[in-house]
CSV table of C-alpha atoms (C1' of nucleotides) in Angstrom, one decimal:
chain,number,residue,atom,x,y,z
V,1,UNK,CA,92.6,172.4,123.8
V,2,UNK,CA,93.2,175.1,126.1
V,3,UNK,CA,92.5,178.2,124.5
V,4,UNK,CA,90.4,179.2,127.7
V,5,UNK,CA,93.7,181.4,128.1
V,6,UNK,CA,93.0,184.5,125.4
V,7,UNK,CA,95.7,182.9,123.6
V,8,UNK,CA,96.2,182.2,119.8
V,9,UNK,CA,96.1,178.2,118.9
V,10,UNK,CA,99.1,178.3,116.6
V,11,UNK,CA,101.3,175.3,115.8
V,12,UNK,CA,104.3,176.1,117.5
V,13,UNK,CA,102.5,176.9,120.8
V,14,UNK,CA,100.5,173.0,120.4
V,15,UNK,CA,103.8,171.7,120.3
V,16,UNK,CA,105.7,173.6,122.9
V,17,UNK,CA,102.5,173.0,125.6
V,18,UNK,CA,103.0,169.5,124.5
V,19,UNK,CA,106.3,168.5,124.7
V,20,UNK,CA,106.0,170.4,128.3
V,21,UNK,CA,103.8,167.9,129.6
V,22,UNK,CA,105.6,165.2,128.0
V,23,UNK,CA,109.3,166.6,129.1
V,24,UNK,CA,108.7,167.6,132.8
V,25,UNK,CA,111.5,170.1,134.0
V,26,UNK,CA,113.0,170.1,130.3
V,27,UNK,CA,115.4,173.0,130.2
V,28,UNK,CA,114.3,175.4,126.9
V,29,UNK,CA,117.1,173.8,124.8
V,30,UNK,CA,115.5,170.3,125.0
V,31,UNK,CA,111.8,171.8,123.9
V,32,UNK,CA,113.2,173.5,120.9
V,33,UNK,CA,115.0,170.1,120.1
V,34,UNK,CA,111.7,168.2,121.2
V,35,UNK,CA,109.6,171.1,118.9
V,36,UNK,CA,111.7,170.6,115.7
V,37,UNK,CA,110.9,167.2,115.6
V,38,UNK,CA,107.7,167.3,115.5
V,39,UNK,CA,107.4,170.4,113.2
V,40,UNK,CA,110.4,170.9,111.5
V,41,UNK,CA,112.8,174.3,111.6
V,42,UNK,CA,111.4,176.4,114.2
V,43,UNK,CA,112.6,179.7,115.7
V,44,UNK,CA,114.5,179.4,118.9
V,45,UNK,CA,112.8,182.8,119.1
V,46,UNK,CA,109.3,181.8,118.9
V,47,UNK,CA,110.2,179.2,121.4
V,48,UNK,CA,111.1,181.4,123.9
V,49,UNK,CA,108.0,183.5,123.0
V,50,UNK,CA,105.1,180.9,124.0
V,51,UNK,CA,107.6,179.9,127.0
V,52,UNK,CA,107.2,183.2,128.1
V,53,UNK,CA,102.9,183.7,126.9
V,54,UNK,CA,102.5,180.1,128.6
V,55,UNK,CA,104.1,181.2,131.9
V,56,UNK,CA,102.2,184.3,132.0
V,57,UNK,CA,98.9,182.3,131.2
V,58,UNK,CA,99.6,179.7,134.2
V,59,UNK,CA,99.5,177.1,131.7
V,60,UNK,CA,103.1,175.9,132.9
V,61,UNK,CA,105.3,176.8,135.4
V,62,UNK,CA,109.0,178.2,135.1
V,63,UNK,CA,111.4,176.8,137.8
V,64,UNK,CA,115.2,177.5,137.8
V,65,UNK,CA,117.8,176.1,140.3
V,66,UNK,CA,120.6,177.6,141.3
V,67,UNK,CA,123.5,176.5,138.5
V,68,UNK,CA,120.6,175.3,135.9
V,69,UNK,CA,119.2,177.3,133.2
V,70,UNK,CA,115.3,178.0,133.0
V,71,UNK,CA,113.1,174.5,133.3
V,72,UNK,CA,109.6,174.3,132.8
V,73,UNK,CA,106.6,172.0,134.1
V,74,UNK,CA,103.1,171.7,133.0
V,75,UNK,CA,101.8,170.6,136.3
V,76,UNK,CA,100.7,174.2,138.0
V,77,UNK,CA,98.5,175.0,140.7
V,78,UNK,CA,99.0,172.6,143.2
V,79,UNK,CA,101.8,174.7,145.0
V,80,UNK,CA,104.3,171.1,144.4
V,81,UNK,CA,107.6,171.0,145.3
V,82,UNK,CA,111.1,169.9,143.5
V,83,UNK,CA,114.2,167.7,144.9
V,84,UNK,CA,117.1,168.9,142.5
V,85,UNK,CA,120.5,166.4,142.4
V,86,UNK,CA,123.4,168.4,143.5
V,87,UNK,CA,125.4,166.5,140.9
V,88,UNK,CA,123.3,165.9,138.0
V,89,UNK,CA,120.6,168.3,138.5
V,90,UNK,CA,117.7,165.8,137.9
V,91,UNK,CA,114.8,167.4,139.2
V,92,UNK,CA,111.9,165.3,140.7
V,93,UNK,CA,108.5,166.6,142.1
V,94,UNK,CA,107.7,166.6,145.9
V,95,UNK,CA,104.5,166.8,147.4
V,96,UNK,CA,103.9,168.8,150.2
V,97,UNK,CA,104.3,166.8,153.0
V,98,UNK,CA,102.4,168.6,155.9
V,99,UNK,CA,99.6,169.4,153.4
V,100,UNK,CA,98.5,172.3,151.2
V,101,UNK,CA,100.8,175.4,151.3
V,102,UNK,CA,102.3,174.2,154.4
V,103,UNK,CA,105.0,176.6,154.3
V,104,UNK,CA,103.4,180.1,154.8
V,105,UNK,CA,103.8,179.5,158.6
V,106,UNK,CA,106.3,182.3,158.5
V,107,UNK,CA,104.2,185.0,156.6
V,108,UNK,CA,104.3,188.0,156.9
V,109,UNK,CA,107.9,188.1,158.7
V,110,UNK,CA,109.8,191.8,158.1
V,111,UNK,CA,106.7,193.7,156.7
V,112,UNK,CA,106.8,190.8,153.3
V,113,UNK,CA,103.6,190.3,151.7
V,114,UNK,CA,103.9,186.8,151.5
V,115,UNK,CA,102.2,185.1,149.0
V,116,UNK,CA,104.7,181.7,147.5
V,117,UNK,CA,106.5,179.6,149.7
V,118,UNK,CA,109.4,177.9,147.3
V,119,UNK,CA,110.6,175.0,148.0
V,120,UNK,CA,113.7,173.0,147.0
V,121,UNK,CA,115.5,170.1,148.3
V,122,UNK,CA,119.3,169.6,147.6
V,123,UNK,CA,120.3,166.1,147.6
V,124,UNK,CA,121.7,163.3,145.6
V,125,UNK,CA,119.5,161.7,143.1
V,126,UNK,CA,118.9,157.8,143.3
V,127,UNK,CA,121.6,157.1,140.3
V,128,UNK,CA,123.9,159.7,141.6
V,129,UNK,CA,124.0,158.4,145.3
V,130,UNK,CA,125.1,155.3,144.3
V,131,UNK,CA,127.6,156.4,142.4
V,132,UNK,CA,128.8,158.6,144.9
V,133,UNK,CA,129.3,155.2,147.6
V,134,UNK,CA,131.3,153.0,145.5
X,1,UNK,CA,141.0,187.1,161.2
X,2,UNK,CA,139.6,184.0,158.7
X,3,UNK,CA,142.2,182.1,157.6
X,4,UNK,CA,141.5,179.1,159.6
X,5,UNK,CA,139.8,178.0,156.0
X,6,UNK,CA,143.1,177.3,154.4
X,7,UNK,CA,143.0,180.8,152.2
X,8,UNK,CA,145.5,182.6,151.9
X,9,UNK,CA,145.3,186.2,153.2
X,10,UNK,CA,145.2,189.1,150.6
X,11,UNK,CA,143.8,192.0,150.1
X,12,UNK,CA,141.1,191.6,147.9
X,13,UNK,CA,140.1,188.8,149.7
X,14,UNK,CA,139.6,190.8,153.0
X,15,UNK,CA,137.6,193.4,150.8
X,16,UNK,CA,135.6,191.3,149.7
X,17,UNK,CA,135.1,189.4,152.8
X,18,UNK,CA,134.3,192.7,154.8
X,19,UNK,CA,132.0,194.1,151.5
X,20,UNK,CA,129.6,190.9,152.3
X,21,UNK,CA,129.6,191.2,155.6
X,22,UNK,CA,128.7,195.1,155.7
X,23,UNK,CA,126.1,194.5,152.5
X,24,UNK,CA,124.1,191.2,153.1
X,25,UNK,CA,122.4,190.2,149.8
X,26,UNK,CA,124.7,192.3,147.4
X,27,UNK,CA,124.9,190.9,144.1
X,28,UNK,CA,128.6,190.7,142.4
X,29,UNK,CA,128.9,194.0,140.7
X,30,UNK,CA,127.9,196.3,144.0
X,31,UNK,CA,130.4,193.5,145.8
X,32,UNK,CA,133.2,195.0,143.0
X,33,UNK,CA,132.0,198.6,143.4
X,34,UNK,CA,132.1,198.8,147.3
X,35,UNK,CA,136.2,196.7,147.0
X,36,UNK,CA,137.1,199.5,144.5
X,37,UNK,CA,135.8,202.3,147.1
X,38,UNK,CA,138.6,200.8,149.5
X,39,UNK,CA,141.3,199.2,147.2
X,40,UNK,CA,141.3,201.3,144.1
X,41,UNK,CA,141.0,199.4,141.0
X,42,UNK,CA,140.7,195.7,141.1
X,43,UNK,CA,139.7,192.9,138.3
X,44,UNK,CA,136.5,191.9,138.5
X,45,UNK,CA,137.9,188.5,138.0
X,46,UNK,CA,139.3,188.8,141.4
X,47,UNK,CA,136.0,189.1,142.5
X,48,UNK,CA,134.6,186.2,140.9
X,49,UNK,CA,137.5,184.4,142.1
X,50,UNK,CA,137.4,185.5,145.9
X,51,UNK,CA,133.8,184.8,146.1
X,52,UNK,CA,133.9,181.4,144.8
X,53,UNK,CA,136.7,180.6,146.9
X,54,UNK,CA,135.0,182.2,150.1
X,55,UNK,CA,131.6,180.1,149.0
X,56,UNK,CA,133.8,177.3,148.6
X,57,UNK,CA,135.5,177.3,151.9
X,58,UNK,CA,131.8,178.1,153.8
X,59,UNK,CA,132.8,181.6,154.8
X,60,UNK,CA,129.5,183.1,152.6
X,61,UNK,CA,126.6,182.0,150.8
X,62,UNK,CA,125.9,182.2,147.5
X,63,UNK,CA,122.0,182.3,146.7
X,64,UNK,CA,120.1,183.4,143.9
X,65,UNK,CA,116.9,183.5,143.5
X,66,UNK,CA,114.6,183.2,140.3
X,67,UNK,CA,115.4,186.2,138.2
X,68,UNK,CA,118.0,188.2,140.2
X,69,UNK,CA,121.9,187.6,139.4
X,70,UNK,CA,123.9,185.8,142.1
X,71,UNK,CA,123.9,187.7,145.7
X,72,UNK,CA,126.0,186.7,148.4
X,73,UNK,CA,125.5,187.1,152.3
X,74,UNK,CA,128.0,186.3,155.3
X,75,UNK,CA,125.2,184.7,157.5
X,76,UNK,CA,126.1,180.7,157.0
X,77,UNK,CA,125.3,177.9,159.0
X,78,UNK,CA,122.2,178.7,160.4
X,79,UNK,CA,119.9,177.6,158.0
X,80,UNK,CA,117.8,180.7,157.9
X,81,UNK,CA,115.8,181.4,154.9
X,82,UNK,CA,114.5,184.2,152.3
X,83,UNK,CA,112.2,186.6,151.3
X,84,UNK,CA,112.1,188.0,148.1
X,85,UNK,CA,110.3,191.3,146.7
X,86,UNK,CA,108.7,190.5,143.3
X,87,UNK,CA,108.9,193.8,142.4
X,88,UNK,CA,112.1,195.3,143.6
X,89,UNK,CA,114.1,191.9,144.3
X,90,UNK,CA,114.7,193.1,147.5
X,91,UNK,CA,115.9,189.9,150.1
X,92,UNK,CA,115.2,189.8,153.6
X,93,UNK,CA,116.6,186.9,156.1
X,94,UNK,CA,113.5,184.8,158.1
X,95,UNK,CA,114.6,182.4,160.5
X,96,UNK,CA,112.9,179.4,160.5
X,97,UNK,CA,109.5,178.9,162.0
X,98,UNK,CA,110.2,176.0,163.0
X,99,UNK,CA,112.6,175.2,164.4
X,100,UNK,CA,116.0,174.0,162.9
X,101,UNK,CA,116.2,172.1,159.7
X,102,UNK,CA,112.0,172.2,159.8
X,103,UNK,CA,111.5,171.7,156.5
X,104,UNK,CA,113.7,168.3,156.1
X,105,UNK,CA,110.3,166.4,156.8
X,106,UNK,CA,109.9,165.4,153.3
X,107,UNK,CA,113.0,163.6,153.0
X,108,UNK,CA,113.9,160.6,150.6
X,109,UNK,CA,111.3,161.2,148.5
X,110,UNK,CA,111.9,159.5,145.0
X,111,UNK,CA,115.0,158.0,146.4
X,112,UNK,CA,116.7,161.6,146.8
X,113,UNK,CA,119.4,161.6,149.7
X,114,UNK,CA,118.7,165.5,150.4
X,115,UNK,CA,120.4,167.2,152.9
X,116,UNK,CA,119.1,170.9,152.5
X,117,UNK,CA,116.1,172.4,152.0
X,118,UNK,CA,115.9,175.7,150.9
X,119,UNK,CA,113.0,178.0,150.9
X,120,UNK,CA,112.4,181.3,149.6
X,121,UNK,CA,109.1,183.3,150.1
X,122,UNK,CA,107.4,185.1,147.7
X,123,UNK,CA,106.3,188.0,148.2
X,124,UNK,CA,106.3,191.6,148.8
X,125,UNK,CA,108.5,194.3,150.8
X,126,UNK,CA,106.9,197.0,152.7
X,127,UNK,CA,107.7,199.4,150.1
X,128,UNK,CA,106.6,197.8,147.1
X,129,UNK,CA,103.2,196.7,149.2
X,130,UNK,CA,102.3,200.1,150.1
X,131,UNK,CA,103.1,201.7,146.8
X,132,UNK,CA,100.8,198.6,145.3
X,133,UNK,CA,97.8,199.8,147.4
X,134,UNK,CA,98.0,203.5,146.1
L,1,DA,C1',166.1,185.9,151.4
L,2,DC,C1',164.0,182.1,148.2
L,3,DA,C1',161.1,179.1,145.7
L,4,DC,C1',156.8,177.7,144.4
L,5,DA,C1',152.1,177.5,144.3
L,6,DA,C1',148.2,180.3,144.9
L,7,DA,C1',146.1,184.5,143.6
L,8,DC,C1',145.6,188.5,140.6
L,9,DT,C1',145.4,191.0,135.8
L,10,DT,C1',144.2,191.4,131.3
L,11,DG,C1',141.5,190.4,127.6
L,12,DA,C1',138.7,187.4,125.1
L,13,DA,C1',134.9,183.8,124.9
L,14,DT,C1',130.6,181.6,126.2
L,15,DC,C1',125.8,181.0,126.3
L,16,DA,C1',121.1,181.7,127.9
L,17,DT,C1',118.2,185.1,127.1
L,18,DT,C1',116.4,189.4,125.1
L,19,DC,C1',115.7,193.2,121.7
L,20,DA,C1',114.3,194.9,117.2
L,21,DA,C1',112.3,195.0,112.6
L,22,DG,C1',109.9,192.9,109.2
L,23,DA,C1',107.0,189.0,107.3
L,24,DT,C1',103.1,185.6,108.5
L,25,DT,C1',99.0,184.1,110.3
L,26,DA,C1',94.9,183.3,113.4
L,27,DT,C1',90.6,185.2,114.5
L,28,DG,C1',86.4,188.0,114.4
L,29,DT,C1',83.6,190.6,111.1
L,30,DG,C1',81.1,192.0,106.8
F,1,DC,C1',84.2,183.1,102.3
F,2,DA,C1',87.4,187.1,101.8
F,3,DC,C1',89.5,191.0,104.8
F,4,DA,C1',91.6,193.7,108.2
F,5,DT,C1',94.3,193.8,112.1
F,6,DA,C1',96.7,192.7,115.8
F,7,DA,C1',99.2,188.9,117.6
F,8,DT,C1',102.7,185.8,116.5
F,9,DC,C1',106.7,184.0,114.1
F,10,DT,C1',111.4,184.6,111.6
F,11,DT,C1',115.8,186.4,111.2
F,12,DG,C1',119.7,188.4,112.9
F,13,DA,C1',122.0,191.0,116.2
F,14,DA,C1',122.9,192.5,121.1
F,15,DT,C1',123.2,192.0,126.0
F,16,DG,C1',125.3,190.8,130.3
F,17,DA,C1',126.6,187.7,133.9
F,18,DT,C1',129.9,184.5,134.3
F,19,DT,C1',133.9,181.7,132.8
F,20,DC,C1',138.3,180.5,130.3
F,21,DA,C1',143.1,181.1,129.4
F,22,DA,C1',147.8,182.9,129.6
F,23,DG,C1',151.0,185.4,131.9
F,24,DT,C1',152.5,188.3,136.0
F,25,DT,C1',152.5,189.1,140.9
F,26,DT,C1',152.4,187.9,145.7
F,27,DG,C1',151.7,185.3,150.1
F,28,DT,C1',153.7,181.6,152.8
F,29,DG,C1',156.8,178.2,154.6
F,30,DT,C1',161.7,176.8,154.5
DNA sequence: ACACAAACTTGAATCATTCAAGATTATGTG
DNA sequence: CACATAATCTTGAATGATTCAAGTTTGTGT
């Protein structure tokens, strides 16, 4: 698969990269649950570990709202942004609407090195809105 | 002074209030610290207290970028952004580009009603830059 | 001055995440 | 194909910001 990354093909780390891609913006909790199914008892630990080795690789992205624990993606390099539900916290993926890293306009403001604009917009998500207006 | 908010006026809460305003970007435990330096000993449940209720009541911002602990900074409602050191986590305000609410463009994407966007660049301070380059 | 709700104190609990030590295992080599 | 070794996983405990809960104090309007 993608060992391109100097990383050790290992069961656990198949089925973590996997359930990332099949889970987008799953919170660790739900990829150790996702994990065990698919091969039994393992380590929250471990989990945590090829998180962490996967991060560092690129291979998926870490993203954490304000209020929300740690949520990972699998799609990376496209510089994408999220749209987080004030009262859910459903996270959906937003493409940059002016084009490709649009928002390093204000680079280099106070001495920064800027290299990552982040992105996120606070709203209500589709289910949540409606709720909200009855 | 701020009462106009409905709070009621003690001293912690004027402390704290003052502590923000004099260190923008504090996290909670310097925010305790600096109230100690002028009230002697106070619970740092207060703290926790006073700040939600100042967040609450729009009298400071809570932000808290990937990473850090919770900061708070007395600068609210006008939509200015951040930029964060990824090596020493220090925060700097950048106004917007733009203009006001610039980065709104993408709205009601996926059905999301947002209202805010926030946006924090990456990056790095002058310090850490030039101590990089050495 | 009083009453009552809001705010504070004290002390313990929660929970995601990390640390540490030892057992397993994937991978390149002989 | 067996081995050595470093990377990875397991187990179990620790950390640390934040929150919960119960009881006491205090600000505010009457």
């Amino acid at each position: 698969m993608l060992r391109g990354a100097e990383l050790r093909v290992t069961r656990p780390r198949m089925a973590v990269l996997s359930a990332v891609h099949d889970h987008p913006h799953a919170d660790t909790d739900s990829i150790i649950h996702v994990v065990r199914e698919n091969l039994g008892e393992v380590s929250h630990q471990a989990v945590y570990d090829v998180l962490h080795a996967l991060t560092d690789a690129g291979l998926v992205r870490r993203i954490q709202p304000m209020g929300s624990v740690a949520r990972y993606e699998a799609r990376v390099g496209d510089n994408h942004h999220h749209a987080v539900c004030r009262s859910c916290g459903a996270v959906a993926d937003v493409d940059c609407a002016v084009g490709a890293m649009p928002c390093l306009t204000a680079s280099d403001h106070h001495g920064f090195t800027i290299d990552e604009a982040e992105v996120i917009y606070w709203g209500l998500c589709p289910d949540c809105s409606s709720a909200h207006q009855s």
